[in-house]
Each structure stands twice: as C-alpha cells, then as structure tokens.
Amino acid sequence: MPAAPTYPRLLGDIGGTNARFALIRSQGGPLEDVRTLSGALYEGPAEAIEAYLKEVGGDRPVSGGIGIANPIDGDRIRMTNHTWAFSIDAVRKTLGFTHLVFVNDFTALALSLPHLPADELDQIGGTQAEKGGCIGVIGPGTGLGVSGLVPSPTGYIPLSGEGGHATVAATTAEEAAVIAEVGKHYPHVSAERLISGPGLVTLHEALAAVRGLPSPGLGAPAITDGALSGKDSLALDSINMFCALLGTIAGNLALTLGAKGGVFIGGGIVPRFGELFARTPFRERFEAKGRFRDYLATVPVYVIHSAYPALVGAAEALDRALAQPPLNR
Ligand SMILES: Nc1ncnc2c1ncn2[C@@H]1O[C@H](COP(=O)(O)OP(=O)(O)OP(=O)(O)O)[C@@H](O)[C@H]1O
C-alpha cells in the first residue's frame, strides 16, 4: 500500500505574543505563506491554525510541527505567558491531522541551525566551527532561551533545557552593583532577569539607580535607539552591559557543552543592535575565562539573521517524528 501523503505540512512558531505559521508543500520545498497571528485573538492553537489555513487556502495539511515558548512535558501544555492550555492530541484530532508534534521553541531553533545558510549568519570572532562538534544556542527575546545540539552516531540531538534561568554572574564592580540592585526585587536574579527584552529595561533602570540618576522610564526599543543614536550614554552603557553579561553566559554555555561547533545567537533583540553588537564587550567577555581563553578564542559565534529559523527547526522536528517507525499498538 502506498504511504499516505505527508505534504503539505504545517509549521508553527508560537511565542508569548505572536503565532507564526507556514506551509511546506513538497519535500525539500521552501517555507511558503508565512503569516503572523496575534495569539490573544484566538482561544487556542486549533482556532489559530484553522484561521491561518482558511486565510492561505489550498490543499489542507495532515501533519504539523510546532515550536512553542513553553517546556514540553507530555501531552498537556499550559502556556506560561498566555491563557492557552490544551492537549496536543486533542488539537491534532480537532484539526484532523495524522501527526502533530510540539517542541520547545529553542529546541526548534537548535534543530534549525545545520539548515541555516551562511549568508544569514554574522560571525563574531573565533575561527572555523568544528564539523560535527557540539553546538550552543542562546537567544534573548521576551525571555532568554538556551539550547544546543549534541552529536550522536545518528545525527545531532537537540537539548531541551531551561538555561535562561541559570544565575547571572557579575565580572565588574558595576555589574555586581546592578545585580545587587535588581536582587532587592527578586530573590533569585537569573540571566533572563537582565538578558531579555524586559531584562534590558530592568538593567537600564538598575544602572541609573546605581549611578544615582533618576529613573529613565524607557522601553527596550527606546534604549536601543538611544544607544544607536550615540546621544544617550546611559542607554549605550546599558546595551554594553547587556552584551557583556550575554558574553559571560554564552562563554559558560560554550565551556559547559564544549561547543567547538560554535555558539549561535537567536532571538529578536541582538539582530536589532546591528553593527553596534560587534563593538560591545560581548566577544571579549565570551573569551574572558582565565586559563580557557585560548580554548574559547577558537569558538565562533554567529548572530542569526534568518527571518523564521524556528519554523525551519519545526520542519526538522516533524521530519524526525515522521521518520520514526509507527508504534505497535
Ligand atoms: N529595538 C529593540 N531593542 C531591544 N529590545 C527590543 C527591541 N524591539 C523589541 N524588543 C524586545 O524584544 C522582545 C521580543 O523579542 P522577540 O522579537 O524575540 O519575540 P519573541 O520572544 O519571539 O516573542 P513572540 O514570538 O511572542 O513575538 C520584547 O521584550 C521587546 O521589548
């Protein structure tokens, strides 16, 4: 009997604010009909997916792969920054799909890395990536996602960790003062508390307080704009500290994984810094590990500029799920 058709396939990337969907219509084909929907307008993923499919029309997919900004632990998902709570299998049945796979969004991002074209990556220091070496990925956005790819005889295995909640570490006295200031409000100052969109605002406010300045009251985009304009020195100092702290934690990730295959920076924030990023203390701090400076000096870091890398990774996650032999039930 011929195998049931698995194209078109639905791909998704569900964040705290937006849900992005796309279709791949044939094997090796591109992402098509990418749309961004506001999650808050829908009761749950089935409703959002139906709205998307109605809008783009054409043949209906029967399988889907979705990255979601949430830990995945079994069939039930309750989104942390959202009202959506659902059973993956119930969504699959509602949609009439044969397969529906959900993975953590940073697991999806990790799965995308070997597929990203070189011209969508900006290298920040280091030498050649070791082919087949361990890979790290870290990305400040609404939160701080951390993942990686570990080589195995059957290919790369993605990690599903919560590294954004590791403790943030100071290198300079002013960083220590900022962390102490933030610690007045939180019992544990995780990396995400400072290295994320909301974290940039927290860092900027705390740096002003440490320097005895009035509360600046700026949002994350305004802080970046102030730094890029060259006219707001507090904003520039905040971006520099943000990137230094990111360098510290990215260097820790590289050491922990032995990421000779490189460290990739995803998320929506760092690409918005543009050329400023290469002039921040990020790379110096990434390598500032005492006796392991030479080791880290070889590790390349790449800023991801791809438009929809998590959708590429969701496609890989679905590919892998469909390649598994069916369970004997
Ligand atoms: N120019 C900017 N500079 C710094 N931070 C910014 C800028 N523009 C937006 N942000 C911050 O980026 C964060 C959103 O990050 P990102 O674009 O990666 O979205 P996300 O985490 O994928 O979430 P979603 O998928 O739900 O949109 C927000 O906290 C926002 O304040």
Coordinates of N, CA and C and ligand atoms in Angstrom, one line a residue, residues 13-20 36-37 39 69 79 81-82 105-106 139-144 196-201 219-225 228 239 242 266-273, ligand 1:
D13 N 5.4 28.5 15.0 CA 6.3 29.0 16.0 C 5.4 29.9 16.9
I14 N 5.1 29.4 18.1 CA 4.1 30.0 18.9 C 4.9 30.7 20.1
G15 N 4.8 32.0 20.1 CA 5.5 32.8 21.2 C 4.5 33.3 22.2
G16 N 5.0 34.1 23.1 CA 4.1 34.6 24.1 C 3.1 35.6 23.5
T17 N 3.5 36.3 22.4 CA 2.6 37.3 21.8 C 2.1 36.9 20.5
N18 N 3.0 36.3 19.7 CA 2.6 36.0 18.3 C 2.7 34.5 18.0
A19 N 1.9 34.1 17.0 CA 2.0 32.7 16.5 C 2.3 32.9 15.0
R20 N 3.4 32.3 14.6 CA 3.7 32.3 13.1 C 3.5 31.0 12.5
T36 N 1.9 35.9 10.4 CA 2.0 36.1 11.9 C 0.6 36.5 12.4
L37 N 0.1 35.7 13.4 CA -1.2 36.0 14.0 C -1.0 36.4 15.5
G39 N -1.7 35.8 19.0 CA -2.2 34.7 19.8 C -3.5 35.1 20.6
A69 N 6.9 28.5 23.0 CA 7.7 29.1 24.0 C 7.2 28.5 25.4
M79 N 0.4 27.4 28.6 CA 1.4 28.4 28.3 C 1.6 29.3 29.5
N81 N 3.0 32.5 29.5 CA 2.7 33.9 29.3 C 1.4 34.1 28.5
H82 N 0.5 33.1 28.7 CA -0.7 33.1 27.7 C -1.8 32.4 28.4
D105 N 10.4 26.0 21.7 CA 10.8 26.8 20.6 C 12.4 26.9 20.5
F106 N 13.1 26.8 21.6 CA 14.5 26.8 21.4 C 15.1 25.4 21.0
G139 N 19.4 32.9 23.1 CA 18.7 34.0 22.4 C 17.8 34.8 23.3
P140 N 18.2 36.1 23.5 CA 17.3 37.0 24.2 C 16.2 37.5 23.4
G141 N 14.9 37.4 23.9 CA 13.7 37.9 23.3 C 12.8 38.3 24.4
T142 N 11.6 37.8 24.4 CA 10.7 38.0 25.5 C 11.3 37.4 26.8
G143 N 11.9 36.2 26.6 CA 12.7 35.6 27.7 C 14.1 35.3 27.2
L144 N 14.8 34.4 27.8 CA 16.2 34.1 27.4 C 16.2 32.6 27.1
S196 N 17.2 39.9 28.3 CA 15.9 39.7 27.6 C 15.4 41.1 27.3
G197 N 14.2 41.2 26.6 CA 13.6 42.5 26.4 C 13.2 43.2 27.7
P198 N 12.4 42.5 28.5 CA 12.1 43.1 29.8 C 13.4 43.3 30.7
G199 N 14.3 42.4 30.5 CA 15.6 42.4 31.3 C 16.4 43.7 30.9
L200 N 16.4 44.1 29.7 CA 17.1 45.3 29.3 C 16.6 46.5 30.0
V201 N 15.2 46.5 30.1 CA 14.6 47.7 30.8 C 15.0 47.6 32.3
G219 N 11.4 52.1 27.4 CA 11.2 50.7 27.0 C 12.4 50.2 26.2
A220 N 12.4 48.9 26.0 CA 13.6 48.3 25.3 C 13.9 48.9 24.0
P221 N 12.9 49.1 23.1 CA 13.3 49.7 21.8 C 13.9 51.1 21.9
A222 N 13.4 51.9 22.9 CA 13.9 53.2 23.0 C 15.3 53.2 23.6
I223 N 15.6 52.2 24.4 CA 17.0 52.1 24.9 C 18.0 51.8 23.8
T224 N 17.6 50.8 22.9 CA 18.4 50.5 21.7 C 18.6 51.7 20.8
D225 N 17.5 52.5 20.6 CA 17.5 53.6 19.7 C 18.5 54.7 20.3
L228 N 22.0 53.5 19.8 CA 22.4 53.6 18.4 C 22.6 55.0 17.9
I239 N 23.4 48.9 27.0 CA 23.5 47.9 25.9 C 24.8 47.2 26.1
F242 N 24.5 44.7 28.9 CA 23.6 43.7 28.5 C 24.5 42.7 27.6
G266 N 20.3 33.7 18.8 CA 19.0 33.8 18.2 C 18.2 34.9 18.9
G267 N 16.9 34.9 18.8 CA 16.0 35.9 19.4 C 16.0 37.2 18.7
G268 N 15.0 38.0 19.0 CA 14.8 39.2 18.2 C 15.6 40.4 18.6
I269 N 16.3 40.3 19.7 CA 17.0 41.6 20.2 C 18.3 41.8 19.6
V270 N 19.2 40.9 19.7 CA 20.6 41.2 19.2 C 20.7 41.6 17.7
P271 N 19.9 41.0 16.8 CA 20.0 41.5 15.4 C 19.6 43.0 15.3
R272 N 18.8 43.5 16.3 CA 18.4 44.9 16.2 C 19.5 45.8 16.7
F273 N 20.6 45.3 17.3 CA 21.7 46.1 17.7 C 22.6 46.4 16.4
Ligands
LIG1 N1 14.8 47.5 19.2 C1 14.7 46.7 20.3 N2 15.7 46.7 21.2 C2 15.7 45.8 22.2 N3 14.7 45.1 22.5 C3 13.6 45.1 21.7 C4 13.6 45.9 20.6 N4 12.4 45.7 19.9 C5 11.7 44.8 20.7 N5 12.4 44.4 21.7 C6 12.1 43.5 22.8 O1 12.2 42.2 22.2 C7 11.3 41.3 23.0 C8 10.6 40.4 21.9 O2 11.6 39.6 21.5 P1 11.4 38.7 20.1 O3 11.1 39.6 19.0 O4 12.5 37.7 20.1 O5 10.0 38.0 20.4 P2 9.7 36.5 21.0 O6 10.3 36.4 22.3 O7 9.9 35.6 19.9 O8 8.1 36.6 21.3 P3 6.9 36.5 20.2 O9 7.3 35.4 19.3 O10 5.8 36.2 21.1 O11 6.8 37.8 19.5 C9 10.3 42.2 23.7 O12 10.6 42.2 25.1 C10 10.6 43.6 23.2 O13 10.5 44.6 24.2

